[in-house]
PDB file of C-alpha atoms in Angstrom:
ATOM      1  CA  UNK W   1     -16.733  -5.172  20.501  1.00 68.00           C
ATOM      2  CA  UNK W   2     -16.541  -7.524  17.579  1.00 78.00           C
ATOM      3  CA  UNK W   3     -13.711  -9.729  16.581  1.00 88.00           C
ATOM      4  CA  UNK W   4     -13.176 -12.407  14.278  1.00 92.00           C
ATOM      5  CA  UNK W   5     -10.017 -14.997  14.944  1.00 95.00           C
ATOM      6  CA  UNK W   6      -8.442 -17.902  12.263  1.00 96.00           C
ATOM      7  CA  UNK W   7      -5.072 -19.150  11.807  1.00 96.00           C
ATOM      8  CA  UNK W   8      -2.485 -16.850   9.899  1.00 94.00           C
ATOM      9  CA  UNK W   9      -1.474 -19.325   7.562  1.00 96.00           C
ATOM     10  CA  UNK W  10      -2.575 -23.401   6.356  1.00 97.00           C
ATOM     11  CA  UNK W  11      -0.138 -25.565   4.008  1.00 97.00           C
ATOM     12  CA  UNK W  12      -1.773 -28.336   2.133  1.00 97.00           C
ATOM     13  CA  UNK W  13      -0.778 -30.808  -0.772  1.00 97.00           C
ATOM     14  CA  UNK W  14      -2.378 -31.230  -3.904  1.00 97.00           C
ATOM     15  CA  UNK W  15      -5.225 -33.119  -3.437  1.00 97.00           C
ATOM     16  CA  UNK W  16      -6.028 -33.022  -0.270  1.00 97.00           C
ATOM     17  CA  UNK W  17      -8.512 -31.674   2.175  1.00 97.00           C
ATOM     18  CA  UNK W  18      -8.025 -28.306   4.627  1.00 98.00           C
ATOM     19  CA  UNK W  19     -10.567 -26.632   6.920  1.00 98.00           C
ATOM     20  CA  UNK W  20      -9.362 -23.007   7.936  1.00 98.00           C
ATOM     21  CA  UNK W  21     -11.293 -22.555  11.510  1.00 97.00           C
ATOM     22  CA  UNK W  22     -13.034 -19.196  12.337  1.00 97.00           C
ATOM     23  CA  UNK W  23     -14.241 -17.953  15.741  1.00 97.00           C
ATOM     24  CA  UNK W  24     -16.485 -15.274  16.539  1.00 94.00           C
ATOM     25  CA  UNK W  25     -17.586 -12.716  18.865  1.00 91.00           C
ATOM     26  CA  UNK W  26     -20.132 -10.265  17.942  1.00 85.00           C
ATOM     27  CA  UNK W  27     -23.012  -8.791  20.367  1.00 82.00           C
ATOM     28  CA  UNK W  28     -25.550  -9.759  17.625  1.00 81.00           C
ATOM     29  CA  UNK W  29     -25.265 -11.726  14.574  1.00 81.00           C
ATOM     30  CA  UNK W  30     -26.575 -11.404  11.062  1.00 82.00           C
ATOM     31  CA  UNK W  31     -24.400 -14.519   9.701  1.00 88.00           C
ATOM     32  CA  UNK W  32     -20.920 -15.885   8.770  1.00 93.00           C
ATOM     33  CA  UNK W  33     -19.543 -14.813   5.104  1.00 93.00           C
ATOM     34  CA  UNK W  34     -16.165 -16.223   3.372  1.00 95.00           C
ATOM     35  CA  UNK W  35     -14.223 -14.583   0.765  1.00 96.00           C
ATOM     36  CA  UNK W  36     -10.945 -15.756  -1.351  1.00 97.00           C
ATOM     37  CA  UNK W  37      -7.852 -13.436  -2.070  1.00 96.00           C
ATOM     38  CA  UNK W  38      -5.131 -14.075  -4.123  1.00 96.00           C
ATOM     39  CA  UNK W  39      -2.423 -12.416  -3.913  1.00 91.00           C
ATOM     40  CA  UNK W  40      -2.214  -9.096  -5.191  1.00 88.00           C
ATOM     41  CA  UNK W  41      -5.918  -9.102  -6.469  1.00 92.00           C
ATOM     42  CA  UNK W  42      -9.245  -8.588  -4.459  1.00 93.00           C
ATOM     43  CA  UNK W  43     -11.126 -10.041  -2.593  1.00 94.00           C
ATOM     44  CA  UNK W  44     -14.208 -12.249  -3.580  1.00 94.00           C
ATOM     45  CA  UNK W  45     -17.254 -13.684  -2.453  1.00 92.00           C
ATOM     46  CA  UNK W  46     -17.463 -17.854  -1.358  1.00 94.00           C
ATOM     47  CA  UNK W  47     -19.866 -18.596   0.844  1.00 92.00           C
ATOM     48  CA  UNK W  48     -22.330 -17.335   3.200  1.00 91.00           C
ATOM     49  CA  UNK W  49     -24.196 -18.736   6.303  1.00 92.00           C
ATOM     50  CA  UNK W  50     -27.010 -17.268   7.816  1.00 89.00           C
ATOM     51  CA  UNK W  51     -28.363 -20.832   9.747  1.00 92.00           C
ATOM     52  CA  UNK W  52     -26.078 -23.720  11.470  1.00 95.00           C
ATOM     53  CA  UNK W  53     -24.818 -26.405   9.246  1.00 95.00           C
ATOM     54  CA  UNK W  54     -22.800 -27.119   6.009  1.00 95.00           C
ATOM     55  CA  UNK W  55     -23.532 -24.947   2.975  1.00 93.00           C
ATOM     56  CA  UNK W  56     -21.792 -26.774  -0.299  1.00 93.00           C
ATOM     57  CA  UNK W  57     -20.452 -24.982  -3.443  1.00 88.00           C
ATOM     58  CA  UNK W  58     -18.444 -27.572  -5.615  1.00 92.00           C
ATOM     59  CA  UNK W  59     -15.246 -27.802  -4.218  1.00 96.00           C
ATOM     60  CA  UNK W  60     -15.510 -25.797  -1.432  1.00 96.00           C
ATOM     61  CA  UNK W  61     -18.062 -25.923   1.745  1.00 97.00           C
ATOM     62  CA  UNK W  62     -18.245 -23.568   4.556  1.00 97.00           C
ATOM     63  CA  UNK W  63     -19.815 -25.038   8.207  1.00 97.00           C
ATOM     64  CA  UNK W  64     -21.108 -22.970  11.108  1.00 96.00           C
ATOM     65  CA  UNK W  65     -22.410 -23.405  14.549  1.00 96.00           C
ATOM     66  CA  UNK W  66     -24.201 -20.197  15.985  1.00 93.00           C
ATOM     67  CA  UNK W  67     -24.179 -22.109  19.591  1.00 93.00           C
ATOM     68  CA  UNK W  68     -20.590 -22.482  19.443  1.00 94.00           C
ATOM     69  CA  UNK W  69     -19.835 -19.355  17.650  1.00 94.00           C
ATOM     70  CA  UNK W  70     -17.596 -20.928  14.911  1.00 95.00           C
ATOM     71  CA  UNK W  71     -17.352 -21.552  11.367  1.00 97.00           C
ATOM     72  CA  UNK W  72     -15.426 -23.360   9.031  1.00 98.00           C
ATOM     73  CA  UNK W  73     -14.268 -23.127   5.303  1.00 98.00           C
ATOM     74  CA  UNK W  74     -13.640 -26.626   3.743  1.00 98.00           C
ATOM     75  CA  UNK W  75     -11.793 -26.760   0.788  1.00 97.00           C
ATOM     76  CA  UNK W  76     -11.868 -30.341  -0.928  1.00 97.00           C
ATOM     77  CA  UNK W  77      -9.418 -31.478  -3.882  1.00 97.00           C
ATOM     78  CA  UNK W  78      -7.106 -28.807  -3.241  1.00 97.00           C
ATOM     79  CA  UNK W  79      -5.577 -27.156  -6.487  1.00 97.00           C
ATOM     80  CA  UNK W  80      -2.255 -25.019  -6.764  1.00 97.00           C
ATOM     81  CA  UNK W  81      -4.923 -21.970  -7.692  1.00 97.00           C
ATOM     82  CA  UNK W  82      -6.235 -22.786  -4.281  1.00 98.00           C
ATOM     83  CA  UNK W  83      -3.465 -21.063  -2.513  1.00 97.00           C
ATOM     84  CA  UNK W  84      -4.910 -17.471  -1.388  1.00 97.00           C
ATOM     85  CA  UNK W  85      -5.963 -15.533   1.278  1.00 96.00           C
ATOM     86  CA  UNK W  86      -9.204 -16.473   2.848  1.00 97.00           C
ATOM     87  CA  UNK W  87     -11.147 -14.102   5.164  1.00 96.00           C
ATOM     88  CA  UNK W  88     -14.254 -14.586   7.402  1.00 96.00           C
ATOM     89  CA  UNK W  89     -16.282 -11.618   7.925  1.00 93.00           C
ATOM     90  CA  UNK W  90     -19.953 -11.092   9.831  1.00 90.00           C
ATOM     91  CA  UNK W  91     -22.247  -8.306   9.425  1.00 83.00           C
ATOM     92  CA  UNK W  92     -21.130  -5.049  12.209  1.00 78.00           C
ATOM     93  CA  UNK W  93     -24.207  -5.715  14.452  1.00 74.00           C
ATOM     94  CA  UNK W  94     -24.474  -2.235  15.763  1.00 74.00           C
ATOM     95  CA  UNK W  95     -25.056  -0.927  11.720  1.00 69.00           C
ATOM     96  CA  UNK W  96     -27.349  -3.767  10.548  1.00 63.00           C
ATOM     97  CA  UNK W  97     -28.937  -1.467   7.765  1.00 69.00           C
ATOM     98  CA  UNK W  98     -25.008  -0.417   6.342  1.00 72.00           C
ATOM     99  CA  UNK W  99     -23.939  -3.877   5.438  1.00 74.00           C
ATOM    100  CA  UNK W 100     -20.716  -2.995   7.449  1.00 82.00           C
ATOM    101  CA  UNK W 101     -18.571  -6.226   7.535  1.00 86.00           C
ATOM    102  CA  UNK W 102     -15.886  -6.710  10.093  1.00 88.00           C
ATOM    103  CA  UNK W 103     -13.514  -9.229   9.003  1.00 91.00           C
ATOM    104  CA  UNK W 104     -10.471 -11.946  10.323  1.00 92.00           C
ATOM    105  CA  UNK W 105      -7.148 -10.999   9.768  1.00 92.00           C
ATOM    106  CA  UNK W 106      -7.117 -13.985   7.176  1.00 94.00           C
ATOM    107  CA  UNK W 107      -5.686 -17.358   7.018  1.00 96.00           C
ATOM    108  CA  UNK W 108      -2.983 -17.872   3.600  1.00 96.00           C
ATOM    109  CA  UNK W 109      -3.563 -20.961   1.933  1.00 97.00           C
ATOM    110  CA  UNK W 110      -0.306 -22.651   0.899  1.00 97.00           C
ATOM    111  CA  UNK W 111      -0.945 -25.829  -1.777  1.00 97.00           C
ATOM    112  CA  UNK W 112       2.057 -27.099  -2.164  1.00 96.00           C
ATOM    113  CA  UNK W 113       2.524 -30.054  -5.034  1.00 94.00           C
TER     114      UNK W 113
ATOM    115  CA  UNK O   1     -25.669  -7.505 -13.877  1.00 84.00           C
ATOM    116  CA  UNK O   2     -23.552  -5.508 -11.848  1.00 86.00           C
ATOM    117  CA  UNK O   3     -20.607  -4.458 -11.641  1.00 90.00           C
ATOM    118  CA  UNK O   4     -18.040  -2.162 -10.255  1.00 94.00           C
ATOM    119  CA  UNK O   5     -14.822  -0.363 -11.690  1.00 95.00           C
ATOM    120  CA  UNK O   6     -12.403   1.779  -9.752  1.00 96.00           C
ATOM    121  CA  UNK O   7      -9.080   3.646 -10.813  1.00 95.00           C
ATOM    122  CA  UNK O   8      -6.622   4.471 -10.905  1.00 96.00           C
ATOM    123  CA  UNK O   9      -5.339   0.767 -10.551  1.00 96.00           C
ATOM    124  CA  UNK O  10      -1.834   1.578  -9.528  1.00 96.00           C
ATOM    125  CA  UNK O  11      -0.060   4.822  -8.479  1.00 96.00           C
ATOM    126  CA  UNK O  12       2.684   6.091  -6.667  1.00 97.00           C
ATOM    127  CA  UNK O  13       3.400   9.635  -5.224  1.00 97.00           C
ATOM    128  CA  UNK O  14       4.966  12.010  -2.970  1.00 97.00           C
ATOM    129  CA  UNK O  15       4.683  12.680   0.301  1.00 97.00           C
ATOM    130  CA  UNK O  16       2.630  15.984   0.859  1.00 96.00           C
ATOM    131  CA  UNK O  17       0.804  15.136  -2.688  1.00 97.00           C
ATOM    132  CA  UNK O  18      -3.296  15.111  -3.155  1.00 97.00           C
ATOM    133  CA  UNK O  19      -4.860  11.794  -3.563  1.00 96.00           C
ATOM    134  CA  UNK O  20      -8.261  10.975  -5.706  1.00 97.00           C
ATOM    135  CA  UNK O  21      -9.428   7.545  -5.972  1.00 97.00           C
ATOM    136  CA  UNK O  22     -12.171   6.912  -7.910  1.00 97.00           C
ATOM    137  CA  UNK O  23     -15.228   4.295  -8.024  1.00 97.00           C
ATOM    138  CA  UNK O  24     -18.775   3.368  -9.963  1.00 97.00           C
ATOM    139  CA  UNK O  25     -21.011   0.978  -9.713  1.00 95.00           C
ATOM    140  CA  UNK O  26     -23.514  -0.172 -13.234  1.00 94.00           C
ATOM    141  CA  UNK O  27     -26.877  -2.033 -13.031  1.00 92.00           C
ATOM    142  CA  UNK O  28     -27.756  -1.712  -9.280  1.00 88.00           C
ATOM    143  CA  UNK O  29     -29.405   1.425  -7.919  1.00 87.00           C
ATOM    144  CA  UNK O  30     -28.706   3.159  -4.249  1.00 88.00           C
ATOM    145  CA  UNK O  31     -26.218   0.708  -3.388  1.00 91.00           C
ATOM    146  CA  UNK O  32     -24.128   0.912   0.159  1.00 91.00           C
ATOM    147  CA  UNK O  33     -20.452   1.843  -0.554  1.00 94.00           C
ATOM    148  CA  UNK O  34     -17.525   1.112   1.014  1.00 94.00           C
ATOM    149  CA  UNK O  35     -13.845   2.213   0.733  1.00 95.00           C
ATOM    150  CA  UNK O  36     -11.549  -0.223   2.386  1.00 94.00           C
ATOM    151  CA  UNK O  37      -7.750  -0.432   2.941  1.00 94.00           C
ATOM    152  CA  UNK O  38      -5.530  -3.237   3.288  1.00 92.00           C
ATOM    153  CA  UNK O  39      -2.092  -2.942   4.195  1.00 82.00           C
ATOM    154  CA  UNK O  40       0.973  -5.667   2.745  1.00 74.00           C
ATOM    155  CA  UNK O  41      -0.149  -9.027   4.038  1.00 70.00           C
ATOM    156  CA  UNK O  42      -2.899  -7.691   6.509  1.00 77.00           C
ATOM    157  CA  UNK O  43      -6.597  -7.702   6.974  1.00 85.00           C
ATOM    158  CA  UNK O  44      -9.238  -5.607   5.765  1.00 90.00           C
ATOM    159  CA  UNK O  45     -10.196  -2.191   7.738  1.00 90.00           C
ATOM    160  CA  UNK O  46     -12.872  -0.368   6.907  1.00 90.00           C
ATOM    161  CA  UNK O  47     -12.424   3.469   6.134  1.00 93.00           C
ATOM    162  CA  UNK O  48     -15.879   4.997   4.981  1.00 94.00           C
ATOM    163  CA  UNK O  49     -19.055   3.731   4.140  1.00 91.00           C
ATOM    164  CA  UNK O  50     -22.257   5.637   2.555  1.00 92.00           C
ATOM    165  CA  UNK O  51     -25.575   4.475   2.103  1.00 89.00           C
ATOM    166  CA  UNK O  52     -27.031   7.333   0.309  1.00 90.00           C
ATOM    167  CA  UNK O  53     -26.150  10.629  -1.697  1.00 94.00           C
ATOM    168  CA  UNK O  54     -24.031  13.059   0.205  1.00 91.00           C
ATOM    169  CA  UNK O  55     -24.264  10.108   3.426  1.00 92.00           C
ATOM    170  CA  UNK O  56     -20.537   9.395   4.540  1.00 93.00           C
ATOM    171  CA  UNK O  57     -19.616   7.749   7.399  1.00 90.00           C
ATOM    172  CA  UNK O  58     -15.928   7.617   8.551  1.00 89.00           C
ATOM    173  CA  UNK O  59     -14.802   4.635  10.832  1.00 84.00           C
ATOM    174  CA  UNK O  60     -11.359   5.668  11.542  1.00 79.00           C
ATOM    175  CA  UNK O  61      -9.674   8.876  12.353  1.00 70.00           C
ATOM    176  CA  UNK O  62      -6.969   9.665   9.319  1.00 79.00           C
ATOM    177  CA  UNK O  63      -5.664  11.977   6.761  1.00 87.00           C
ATOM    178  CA  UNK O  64      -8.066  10.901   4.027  1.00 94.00           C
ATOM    179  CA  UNK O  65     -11.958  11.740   3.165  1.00 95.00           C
ATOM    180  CA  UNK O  66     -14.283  10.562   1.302  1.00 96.00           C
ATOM    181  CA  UNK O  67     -17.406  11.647  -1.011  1.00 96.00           C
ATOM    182  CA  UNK O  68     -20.770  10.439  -2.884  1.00 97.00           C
ATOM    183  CA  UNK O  69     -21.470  12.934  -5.423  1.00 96.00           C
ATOM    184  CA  UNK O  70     -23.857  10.684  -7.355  1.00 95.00           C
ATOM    185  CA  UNK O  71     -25.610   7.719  -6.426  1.00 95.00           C
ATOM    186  CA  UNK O  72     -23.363   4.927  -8.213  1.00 94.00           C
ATOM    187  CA  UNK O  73     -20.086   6.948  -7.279  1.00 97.00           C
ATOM    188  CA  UNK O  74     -17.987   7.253  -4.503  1.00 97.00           C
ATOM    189  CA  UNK O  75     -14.751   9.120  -4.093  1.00 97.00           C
ATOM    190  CA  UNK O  76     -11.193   8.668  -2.065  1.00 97.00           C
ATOM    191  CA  UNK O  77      -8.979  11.523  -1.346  1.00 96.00           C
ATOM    192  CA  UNK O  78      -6.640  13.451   0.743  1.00 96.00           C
ATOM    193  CA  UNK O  79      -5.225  16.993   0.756  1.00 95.00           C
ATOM    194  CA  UNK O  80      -1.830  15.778   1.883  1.00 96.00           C
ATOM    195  CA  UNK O  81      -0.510  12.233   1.216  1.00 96.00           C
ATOM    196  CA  UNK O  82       1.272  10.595   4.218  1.00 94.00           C
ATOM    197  CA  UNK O  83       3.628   7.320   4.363  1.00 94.00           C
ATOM    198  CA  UNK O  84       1.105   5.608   6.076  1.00 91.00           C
ATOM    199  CA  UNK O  85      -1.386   6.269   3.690  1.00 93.00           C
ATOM    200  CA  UNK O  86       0.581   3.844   1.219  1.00 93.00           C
ATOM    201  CA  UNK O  87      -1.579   0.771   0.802  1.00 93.00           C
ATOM    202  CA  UNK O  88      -3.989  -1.587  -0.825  1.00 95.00           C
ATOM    203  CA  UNK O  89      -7.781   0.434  -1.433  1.00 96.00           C
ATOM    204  CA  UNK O  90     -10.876  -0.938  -2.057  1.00 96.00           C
ATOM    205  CA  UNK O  91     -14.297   0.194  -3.272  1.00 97.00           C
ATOM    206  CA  UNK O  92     -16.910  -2.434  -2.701  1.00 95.00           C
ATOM    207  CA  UNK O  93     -21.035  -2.319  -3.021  1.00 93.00           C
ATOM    208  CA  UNK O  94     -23.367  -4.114  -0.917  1.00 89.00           C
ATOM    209  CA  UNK O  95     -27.164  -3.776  -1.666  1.00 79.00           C
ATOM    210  CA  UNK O  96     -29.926  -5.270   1.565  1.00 65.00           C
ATOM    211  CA  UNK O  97     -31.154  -6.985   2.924  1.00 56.00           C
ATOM    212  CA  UNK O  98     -29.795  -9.306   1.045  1.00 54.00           C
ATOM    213  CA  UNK O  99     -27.022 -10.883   3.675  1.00 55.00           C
ATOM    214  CA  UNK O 100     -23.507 -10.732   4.634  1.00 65.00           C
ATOM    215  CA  UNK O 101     -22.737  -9.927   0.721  1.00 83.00           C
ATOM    216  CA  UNK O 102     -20.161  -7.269  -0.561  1.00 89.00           C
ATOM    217  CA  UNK O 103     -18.585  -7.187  -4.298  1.00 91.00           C
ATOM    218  CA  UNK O 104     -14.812  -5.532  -4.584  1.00 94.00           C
ATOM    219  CA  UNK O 105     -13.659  -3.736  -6.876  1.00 95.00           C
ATOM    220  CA  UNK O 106     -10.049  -4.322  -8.717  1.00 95.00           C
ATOM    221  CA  UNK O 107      -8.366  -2.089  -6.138  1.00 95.00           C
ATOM    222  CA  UNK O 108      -5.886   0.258  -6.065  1.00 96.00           C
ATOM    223  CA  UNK O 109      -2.290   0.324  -5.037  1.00 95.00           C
ATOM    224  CA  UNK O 110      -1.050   3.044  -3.472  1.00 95.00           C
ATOM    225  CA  UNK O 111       2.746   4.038  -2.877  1.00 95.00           C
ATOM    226  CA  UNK O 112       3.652   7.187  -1.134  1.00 96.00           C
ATOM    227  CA  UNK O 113       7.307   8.199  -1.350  1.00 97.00           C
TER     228      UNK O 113
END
């Protein structure tokens, strides 16, 4: 089957740097996607990689090694808004043409001042 | 652009009671659709999906269905509300092939009491 694994919960100051880790296992793979919860709202879109390497959108980057079967979100000049949920999802490989997305069980952000 | 509305936001009710959720989706045609549920402070499991007219698919076995009368709406319900049924729903749209990308809806809370 498919499962996703990250940390249950990151603290962090203002102003600093955090990575929240992701590990994968999936029989095929279509890519690794982010999204950012806060609490009580839904969940949106960050970042998506299809290929290895570092993908950059302002503040926040997201990192992943297909060979290794990891990702990473990087979140850079943390800000209290920062603190949130964040999920990593991939693509269910055995409905590639439903856009099914199994996702982690989440990692909550803490930014603390 | 698009964009996707569900309701009602928040509602609470009895034990035994029916249950309709409703979602739409504007400026995107024959999207995928997705009902998800999250439960207090947990991940994100999938409950139906539909990727055409009258096309539902249910992941898990439960005490709720789902419907696609029309091609930008898709409905939540039960006959029967349980406890367990209390938590965080959400309608999201995905179109492909264009990646791991699905947009939320506002969600809706759910209490059963």
């Amino acid at each position: 089957g498919q499962s996703l694994e990250q940390p249950s919960e990151v603290t962090a100051v203002e102003g600093a740097i955090v990575q929240i880790n992701c590990t994968y296992q999936t029989s095929g793979f279509y890519g690794l996607s982010w999204y950012q919860q806060h609490d009580g709202g839904a969940p949106t879109f960050l970042s998506y990689n299809a290929l290895d390497g570092l993908e950059e959108t302002g503040r926040f980057s997201s990192f992943l090694s297909r060979s290794d079967s990891y990702g990473y979100l990087l979140l850079q000049e943390l800000q209290m808004k920062d603190s949130a949920s964040y999920f990593c999802a991939v693509r269910d490989p055995q409905s590639s043409n439903t856009g099914k997305l199994i996702f982690g069980q989440g990692t909550t952000l803490q930014v603390k001042p | 652009s698009q964009t996707i509305h569900q309701w009602p936001a928040t509602l609470v009710q009895p034990v035994g009671s029916p249950l309709s959720l409703e979602c739409t989706v504007e400026g995107t045609s024959n999207p995928n659709l997705y009902w998800y549920r999250q439960a207090a402070g947990r991940g994100l499991q999938l409950l139906f999906y539909s990727v055409g007219i009258g096309q539902i698919s249910s992941e898990v076995p439960q005490n709720l269905s789902a419907s696609r009368p029309q091609d930008r709406q898709f409905i939540l319900s039960s006959k029967k509300l349980l406890l367990s049924d209390s938590g965080f729903y959400l309608c999201a749209w995905s179109t492909l092939p264009t990646g791991n990308t699905i947009y939320f809806g506002e969600g809706s809370w759910l209490t059963v009491v």
